[in-house]
Coordinates of N, CA and C in Angstrom, one line a residue:
M28 N 0.8 -1.2 0.0 CA 0.0 0.0 0.0 C 0.9 1.2 0.0
K29 N 0.5 2.2 -0.7 CA 1.2 3.5 -0.8 C 0.1 4.6 -0.8
K30 N 0.4 5.7 -0.1 CA -0.5 6.8 -0.1 C 0.2 8.1 -0.4
L31 N -0.3 8.9 -1.4 CA 0.3 10.2 -1.7 C -0.8 11.3 -1.6
Y32 N -0.3 12.5 -1.4 CA -1.2 13.7 -1.2 C -0.8 14.9 -2.0
K33 N -1.7 15.8 -2.3 CA -1.4 17.0 -2.9 C -2.4 18.1 -2.4
I34 N -1.9 19.3 -2.4 CA -2.8 20.4 -2.1 C -3.1 21.1 -3.4
D35 N -4.4 21.3 -3.7 CA -4.9 22.0 -4.9 C -5.9 23.0 -4.6
K36 N -5.7 24.2 -4.8 CA -6.6 25.3 -4.5 C -7.0 25.3 -3.0
G37 N -6.1 25.0 -2.2 CA -6.3 25.0 -0.7 C -7.0 23.8 -0.2
E38 N -7.2 22.8 -1.0 CA -7.8 21.5 -0.6 C -6.8 20.4 -0.7
L39 N -6.9 19.5 0.3 CA -6.0 18.3 0.3 C -6.6 17.1 -0.4
W40 N -5.9 16.5 -1.3 CA -6.3 15.3 -2.1 C -5.4 14.2 -1.8
Y41 N -6.0 12.9 -1.9 CA -5.2 11.7 -1.7 C -5.3 10.8 -2.9
A42 N -4.3 10.0 -3.0 CA -4.2 8.9 -4.0 C -3.5 7.7 -3.3
E43 N -4.1 6.5 -3.3 CA -3.5 5.4 -2.7 C -3.8 4.1 -3.5
Y44 N -3.0 3.1 -3.2 CA -3.4 1.8 -3.8 C -3.1 0.7 -2.8
W45 N -3.8 -0.4 -3.0 CA -3.5 -1.6 -2.2 C -3.8 -2.8 -3.1
I46 N -3.3 -3.9 -2.7 CA -3.4 -5.2 -3.5 C -4.4 -6.1 -2.8
I47 N -5.3 -6.7 -3.5 CA -6.2 -7.7 -3.0 C -5.6 -9.0 -3.5
S48 N -4.8 -9.7 -2.7 CA -4.0 -10.8 -3.2 C -4.8 -12.0 -3.7
D49 N -5.9 -12.4 -2.9 CA -6.6 -13.5 -3.3 C -7.4 -13.3 -4.6
L50 N -7.7 -12.1 -4.9 CA -8.4 -11.8 -6.2 C -7.5 -11.3 -7.3
K51 N -6.2 -11.1 -6.9 CA -5.2 -10.7 -7.9 C -5.6 -9.3 -8.5
K52 N -6.1 -8.5 -7.7 CA -6.6 -7.1 -8.1 C -5.8 -6.1 -7.4
V53 N -5.7 -4.9 -8.0 CA -5.1 -3.7 -7.4 C -6.3 -2.7 -7.4
V54 N -6.4 -2.0 -6.2 CA -7.4 -1.0 -6.0 C -6.7 0.3 -5.9
I55 N -7.0 1.3 -6.8 CA -6.5 2.6 -6.7 C -7.7 3.5 -6.2
H56 N -7.4 4.2 -5.1 CA -8.5 5.0 -4.4 C -8.0 6.4 -4.4
T57 N -8.8 7.3 -4.9 CA -8.5 8.7 -5.0 C -9.7 9.6 -4.5
G58 N -9.3 10.8 -4.0 CA -10.4 11.7 -3.7 C -9.9 12.9 -2.8
K59 N -10.8 13.7 -2.4 CA -10.5 14.8 -1.6 C -10.5 14.3 -0.1
V60 N -9.6 14.7 0.7 CA -9.5 14.2 2.1 C -10.8 14.6 2.8
G61 N -11.4 13.6 3.4 CA -12.6 13.8 4.1 C -13.8 13.2 3.4
T62 N -13.6 12.8 2.1 CA -14.6 12.1 1.3 C -14.2 10.7 0.9
K63 N -15.2 9.9 0.6 CA -14.9 8.5 0.2 C -14.1 8.4 -1.1
G64 N -14.3 9.3 -1.9 CA -13.5 9.3 -3.2 C -14.0 8.2 -4.1
T65 N -13.2 7.8 -5.1 CA -13.5 6.8 -6.1 C -12.5 5.7 -6.1
T66 N -12.9 4.6 -6.6 CA -11.9 3.5 -6.7 C -11.9 3.0 -8.2
E67 N -10.7 2.5 -8.5 CA -10.5 1.9 -9.8 C -9.8 0.6 -9.6
E68 N -10.2 -0.5 -10.3 CA -9.6 -1.8 -10.1 C -8.8 -2.1 -11.3
L69 N -7.6 -2.7 -11.1 CA -6.7 -3.1 -12.1 C -6.4 -4.6 -11.8
N70 N -6.0 -5.3 -12.9 CA -5.5 -6.6 -12.7 C -4.0 -6.6 -12.2
F71 N -3.7 -7.3 -11.2 CA -2.3 -7.4 -10.7 C -1.4 -8.0 -11.7
S72 N -2.0 -8.9 -12.5 CA -1.2 -9.6 -13.6 C -0.7 -8.6 -14.6
D73 N -1.4 -7.5 -14.8 CA -0.9 -6.4 -15.7 C 0.5 -5.9 -15.3
F74 N 0.9 -6.2 -14.1 CA 2.2 -5.7 -13.6 C 3.1 -6.9 -13.3
S75 N 2.7 -8.0 -14.0 CA 3.5 -9.3 -13.8 C 3.5 -9.7 -12.4
E76 N 2.5 -9.3 -11.6 CA 2.4 -9.6 -10.2 C 3.6 -9.2 -9.4
D77 N 4.2 -8.1 -9.9 CA 5.4 -7.5 -9.3 C 5.1 -6.2 -8.7
E78 N 5.1 -6.1 -7.3 CA 4.7 -4.9 -6.6 C 5.7 -3.7 -7.0
K79 N 6.9 -4.0 -7.3 CA 7.8 -2.9 -7.7 C 7.3 -2.2 -9.0
K80 N 6.9 -3.0 -10.0 CA 6.3 -2.5 -11.2 C 5.0 -1.7 -11.0
L81 N 4.2 -2.2 -10.1 CA 3.0 -1.5 -9.7 C 3.3 -0.2 -9.0
D82 N 4.3 -0.2 -8.1 CA 4.7 1.0 -7.4 C 5.2 2.0 -8.4
N83 N 6.0 1.6 -9.3 CA 6.5 2.6 -10.3 C 5.4 3.2 -11.2
F84 N 4.4 2.4 -11.6 CA 3.3 2.8 -12.3 C 2.5 3.9 -11.5
F85 N 2.2 3.6 -10.3 CA 1.5 4.4 -9.4 C 2.2 5.8 -9.2
E86 N 3.5 5.7 -8.9 CA 4.4 6.9 -8.7 C 4.3 7.8 -9.9
Q87 N 4.6 7.2 -11.1 CA 4.6 8.0 -12.3 C 3.3 8.7 -12.6
R88 N 2.2 7.9 -12.4 CA 0.9 8.4 -12.7 C 0.6 9.6 -11.8
F89 N 0.8 9.5 -10.5 CA 0.4 10.5 -9.5 C 1.4 11.6 -9.3
R90 N 2.7 11.3 -9.4 CA 3.7 12.3 -9.3 C 3.6 13.4 -10.4
K91 N 3.2 12.9 -11.6 CA 2.9 13.9 -12.7 C 1.8 14.9 -12.3
Q92 N 0.9 14.4 -11.4 CA -0.2 15.3 -11.0 C 0.2 16.0 -9.7
E93 N 1.4 16.0 -9.3 CA 2.0 16.7 -8.2 C 1.6 16.1 -6.8
F94 N 1.3 14.8 -6.8 CA 1.1 14.2 -5.5 C 2.5 13.8 -4.9
K95 N 2.6 13.8 -3.6 CA 3.8 13.4 -3.0 C 3.5 12.8 -1.6
E96 N 4.5 12.3 -0.9 CA 4.3 11.7 0.4 C 4.1 12.8 1.4
F97 N 3.3 12.6 2.4 CA 3.0 13.5 3.4 C 4.2 13.5 4.4
T98 N 4.7 14.6 4.9 CA 5.8 14.6 5.8 C 5.2 14.3 7.2
N99 N 6.0 13.6 8.0 CA 5.6 13.3 9.4 C 5.3 14.4 10.3
D100 N 6.0 15.6 10.1 CA 5.6 16.7 11.0 C 4.4 17.4 10.6
N101 N 3.7 17.0 9.5 CA 2.4 17.6 9.1 C 1.3 16.7 9.6
L102 N 1.6 15.6 10.2 CA 0.6 14.6 10.7 C 0.2 15.0 12.1
Y103 N -1.0 14.5 12.5 CA -1.5 14.7 13.9 C -1.8 13.4 14.5
W104 N -1.6 13.3 15.8 CA -2.1 12.2 16.6 C -3.4 12.6 17.3
L105 N -4.4 11.7 17.1 CA -5.6 11.9 17.8 C -5.8 10.7 18.8
V106 N -6.3 11.0 20.0 CA -6.7 9.9 20.9 C -8.2 10.1 21.2
V107 N -8.9 9.0 21.0 CA -10.3 8.9 21.4 C -10.3 8.1 22.8
Q108 N -10.9 8.7 23.8 CA -10.7 8.2 25.1 C -12.1 7.9 25.7
Y109 N -12.2 6.7 26.4 CA -13.4 6.3 27.1 C -13.0 6.0 28.6
K110 N -13.8 6.4 29.5 CA -13.6 6.0 30.9 C -13.9 4.6 31.1
M111 N -13.1 3.9 32.0 CA -13.3 2.6 32.4 C -13.5 2.5 33.9
K112 N -14.2 1.5 34.4 CA -14.4 1.4 35.9 C -13.3 0.7 36.6
S113 N -12.5 0.0 35.9 CA -11.4 -0.8 36.6 C -10.2 -0.8 35.7
L114 N -9.1 -1.2 36.4 CA -7.8 -1.2 35.7 C -7.8 -2.2 34.5
K115 N -8.4 -3.4 34.7 CA -8.4 -4.4 33.7 C -9.5 -4.3 32.7
G116 N -10.5 -3.4 33.0 CA -11.6 -3.3 32.1 C -12.6 -4.4 32.2
N117 N -13.7 -4.3 31.5 CA -14.7 -5.4 31.5 C -15.0 -5.8 30.1
T118 N -16.0 -6.7 29.9 CA -16.4 -7.2 28.6 C -16.8 -6.0 27.7
R119 N -17.5 -5.1 28.2 CA -17.9 -3.9 27.4 C -16.7 -3.1 26.9
D120 N -15.7 -2.9 27.8 CA -14.5 -2.2 27.4 C -13.8 -2.9 26.2
Y121 N -13.7 -4.2 26.3 CA -13.0 -4.9 25.2 C -13.8 -5.0 23.9
W122 N -15.1 -5.1 24.1 CA -16.0 -5.1 22.9 C -15.8 -3.7 22.2
L123 N -15.9 -2.6 23.1 CA -15.9 -1.3 22.6 C -14.5 -1.0 21.9
K124 N -13.4 -1.4 22.5 CA -12.1 -1.3 21.9 C -12.1 -1.9 20.5
D125 N -12.5 -3.1 20.3 CA -12.5 -3.8 19.1 C -13.4 -3.1 18.0
K126 N -14.6 -2.7 18.4 CA -15.5 -2.1 17.5 C -15.1 -0.7 17.1
V127 N -14.6 0.1 18.0 CA -14.2 1.5 17.7 C -13.0 1.4 16.8
M128 N -12.0 0.5 17.1 CA -10.8 0.5 16.2 C -11.2 0.0 14.8
E129 N -12.1 -0.9 14.7 CA -12.6 -1.4 13.4 C -13.3 -0.3 12.6
Y130 N -14.3 0.3 13.2 CA -15.0 1.3 12.5 C -14.2 2.6 12.2
L131 N -13.4 3.0 13.2 CA -12.6 4.2 12.9 C -11.5 4.0 11.8
N132 N -10.9 2.8 11.8 CA -9.9 2.5 10.8 C -10.6 2.5 9.4
D133 N -11.8 2.0 9.3 CA -12.5 2.0 8.1 C -12.9 3.5 7.7
E134 N -13.4 4.2 8.6 CA -13.8 5.6 8.4 C -12.6 6.5 7.9
L135 N -11.5 6.4 8.7 CA -10.4 7.2 8.4 C -9.7 6.8 7.1
G136 N -9.6 5.5 6.8 CA -9.0 5.0 5.6 C -9.8 5.3 4.4
W137 N -11.1 5.1 4.4 CA -11.9 5.4 3.2 C -12.0 6.9 2.9
K138 N -11.7 7.7 3.8 CA -11.8 9.1 3.6 C -10.4 9.8 3.4
G139 N -9.4 8.9 3.3 CA -8.1 9.5 3.0 C -7.5 10.2 4.2
L140 N -8.0 10.0 5.4 CA -7.6 10.8 6.5 C -6.4 10.2 7.3
G141 N -6.3 8.9 7.3 CA -5.3 8.2 8.1 C -5.7 6.9 8.6
H142 N -5.3 6.5 9.8 CA -5.6 5.1 10.3 C -5.5 5.1 11.8
V143 N -6.0 4.0 12.3 CA -5.9 3.7 13.8 C -4.5 3.1 14.0
D144 N -3.8 3.5 15.0 CA -2.4 3.1 15.2 C -2.2 2.3 16.5
G145 N -3.3 2.0 17.2 CA -3.2 1.2 18.4 C -4.1 1.7 19.5
F146 N -3.9 1.1 20.7 CA -4.7 1.5 21.9 C -3.9 1.2 23.1
D147 N -4.4 1.7 24.2 CA -3.9 1.2 25.5 C -5.1 1.4 26.5
M148 N -5.0 0.6 27.6 CA -6.0 0.6 28.6 C -5.2 0.7 30.0
G149 N -5.7 1.5 30.9 CA -5.1 1.5 32.2 C -5.3 2.8 32.9
K150 N -4.4 3.1 33.9 CA -4.5 4.3 34.7 C -4.1 5.5 33.9
T151 N -4.7 6.7 34.3 CA -4.3 7.9 33.7 C -3.1 8.4 34.4
I152 N -2.3 9.2 33.7 CA -1.1 9.8 34.3 C -1.4 10.8 35.4
A153 N -2.4 11.6 35.2 CA -2.8 12.6 36.2 C -3.4 12.1 37.5
D154 N -4.1 10.9 37.4 CA -4.8 10.4 38.5 C -4.8 8.9 38.4
S155 N -4.0 8.2 39.3 CA -3.9 6.8 39.2 C -5.1 6.0 39.6
K156 N -6.1 6.7 40.1 CA -7.4 6.1 40.5 C -8.4 6.2 39.4
K157 N -8.1 6.7 38.2 CA -9.0 6.8 37.1 C -8.4 5.9 36.0
F158 N -9.3 5.2 35.3 CA -8.9 4.3 34.3 C -9.6 4.6 32.9
V159 N -8.8 4.5 31.9 CA -9.3 4.8 30.6 C -8.9 3.8 29.5
L160 N -9.6 3.9 28.4 CA -9.3 3.2 27.2 C -9.0 4.3 26.2
N161 N -7.7 4.2 25.6 CA -7.3 5.2 24.6 C -7.1 4.5 23.3
I162 N -7.7 5.1 22.3 CA -7.5 4.6 20.9 C -6.8 5.7 20.1
F163 N -5.6 5.3 19.6 CA -4.7 6.3 18.9 C -4.9 6.2 17.4
C164 N -5.0 7.4 16.8 CA -5.1 7.5 15.3 C -4.1 8.5 14.9
I165 N -3.6 8.3 13.7 CA -2.7 9.2 13.0 C -3.4 9.7 11.8
V166 N -3.5 11.1 11.7 CA -4.3 11.6 10.6 C -3.6 12.8 9.9
V167 N -4.0 13.2 8.7 CA -3.4 14.2 7.9 C -4.1 15.6 8.1
N168 N -5.4 15.6 8.6 CA -6.1 16.8 8.9 C -6.8 16.7 10.2
E169 N -6.4 17.4 11.2 CA -7.0 17.3 12.5 C -8.5 17.6 12.5
E170 N -8.9 18.7 12.0 CA -10.3 19.1 12.1 C -11.3 18.2 11.4
I171 N -10.9 17.9 10.2 CA -11.8 16.9 9.4 C -11.8 15.6 10.1
A172 N -10.7 15.1 10.6 CA -10.7 13.8 11.2 C -11.5 13.8 12.5
I173 N -11.4 14.8 13.3 CA -12.2 14.9 14.6 C -13.7 14.8 14.2
N174 N -14.1 15.6 13.2 CA -15.5 15.5 12.8 C -15.9 14.2 12.3
A175 N -15.1 13.5 11.5 CA -15.3 12.2 11.0 C -15.5 11.2 12.1
I176 N -14.6 11.3 13.1 CA -14.6 10.4 14.2 C -15.9 10.5 15.0
K177 N -16.3 11.8 15.3 CA -17.5 12.0 16.1 C -18.7 11.5 15.3
R178 N -18.8 11.7 14.0 CA -19.9 11.3 13.2 C -19.9 9.7 13.2
C179 N -18.8 9.1 13.0 CA -18.7 7.6 13.0 C -19.2 7.0 14.3
L180 N -18.7 7.5 15.4 CA -19.0 7.0 16.7 C -20.5 7.2 17.0
R181 N -21.0 8.3 16.6 CA -22.5 8.6 16.8 C -23.3 7.7 15.9
E182 N -22.9 7.6 14.6 CA -23.7 6.7 13.7 C -23.8 5.3 14.1
Y183 N -22.6 4.7 14.6 CA -22.6 3.3 14.9 C -22.8 3.1 16.4
R184 N -23.3 4.1 17.1 CA -23.7 4.0 18.5 C -22.6 3.4 19.4
L185 N -21.4 3.9 19.3 CA -20.3 3.4 20.0 C -20.0 4.3 21.2
D186 N -20.9 4.4 22.1 CA -20.8 5.2 23.3 C -20.3 6.6 23.0
Y187 N -20.9 7.3 22.0 CA -20.5 8.6 21.6 C -20.6 9.6 22.8
T188 N -21.6 9.4 23.6 CA -21.8 10.4 24.7 C -20.8 10.3 25.8
Q189 N -19.9 9.4 25.7 CA -18.8 9.2 26.7 C -17.4 9.5 26.3
I190 N -17.3 10.0 25.1 CA -15.9 10.2 24.6 C -15.3 11.5 24.9
K191 N -14.0 11.5 24.8 CA -13.1 12.7 24.8 C -12.2 12.5 23.6
I192 N -11.9 13.6 22.9 CA -10.9 13.5 21.8 C -9.9 14.5 22.0
A193 N -8.6 14.1 22.0 CA -7.5 15.0 22.2 C -6.6 14.9 21.0
S194 N -5.7 15.9 20.8 CA -4.9 15.9 19.6 C -3.5 16.5 19.9
R195 N -2.6 16.1 19.1 CA -1.2 16.8 19.2 C -0.6 16.6 17.8
Q196 N 0.2 17.6 17.5 CA 1.0 17.5 16.2 C 2.0 16.4 16.4
N197 N 2.4 15.8 15.3 CA 3.4 14.8 15.3 C 4.8 15.4 15.4
L198 N 5.1 16.1 16.4 CA 6.4 16.7 16.7 C 6.9 16.2 18.0
P199 N 8.2 16.2 18.2 CA 8.7 15.9 19.6 C 8.2 16.8 20.6
I200 N 8.0 16.3 21.8 CA 7.7 17.1 23.0 C 6.5 18.0 22.8
T201 N 5.4 17.4 22.2 CA 4.1 18.1 22.1 C 3.1 17.4 23.0
E202 N 2.3 18.1 23.7 CA 1.3 17.5 24.6 C 0.0 17.4 23.9
Y203 N -0.8 16.4 24.3 CA -2.2 16.3 23.8 C -3.0 17.5 24.4
E204 N -3.9 18.0 23.5 CA -4.8 19.1 23.9 C -6.2 18.6 23.7
L205 N -7.1 18.7 24.7 CA -8.5 18.3 24.5 C -9.1 19.1 23.4
K206 N -9.7 18.4 22.5 CA -10.4 19.1 21.4 C -12.0 18.9 21.5
Y207 N -12.4 17.8 22.1 CA -13.8 17.6 22.2 C -14.1 16.7 23.5
S208 N -15.1 17.1 24.2 CA -15.6 16.3 25.3 C -17.1 16.2 25.2
A209 N -17.6 15.0 25.2 CA -19.1 14.8 25.1 C -19.8 15.3 26.4
K210 N -19.1 15.4 27.5 CA -19.6 16.0 28.7 C -19.0 17.4 28.9
K211 N -19.9 18.3 28.7 CA -19.4 19.8 28.7 C -18.8 20.2 30.0
N212 N -19.2 19.5 31.1 CA -18.6 19.9 32.4 C -17.3 19.1 32.7
D213 N -16.8 18.3 31.8 CA -15.6 17.5 32.0 C -14.6 17.9 30.9
Q214 N -13.8 18.9 31.2 CA -12.9 19.5 30.3 C -11.4 19.2 30.6
I215 N -11.2 18.2 31.5 CA -9.8 17.8 31.9 C -9.4 16.5 31.1
F216 N -8.2 16.5 30.6 CA -7.8 15.4 29.8 C -6.4 14.9 30.3
S217 N -6.3 13.6 30.4 CA -5.0 13.0 30.7 C -4.9 11.6 30.1
I218 N -3.8 11.3 29.5 CA -3.6 10.0 28.9 C -3.5 9.0 30.0

């Protein structure tokens, strides 16, 4: 899989491809960041089933249109946080972790925004008597991604009324800043 981006008239666009091995197909997915975009299917055999040839084809096609790789310091880390009642969590917490990661990865991926990068569960740094589930995402546009995450969690009824979302730029020594809390009277955030 490879993903490239470009800015055109102030808007961010993406182009990516991935291989569906069992079908011997290549999917090229393009669009404006924040939208589902369009897909095009090619036969992997057209590239002699050689990923280097496919990669060269993709690079040539989209670099001509001024697409390039996104630099790491232009990325954002988002964390979606849920409170837990205990250190180890319960069945609901593990179910929620799996579902939220699945749906957010799908949402962020199909909209060219980024992907889920992992999770942790445990005590918060600020208060060792509070427990949380944190789901980490890396994204190319903070504002659009936060709105997509909120919409996705609300649409799939994944405890949307319990979330906090914090963000930080992908730079050394930057702290997370709370960007959204479902509870208006709870504006404190700690990993």
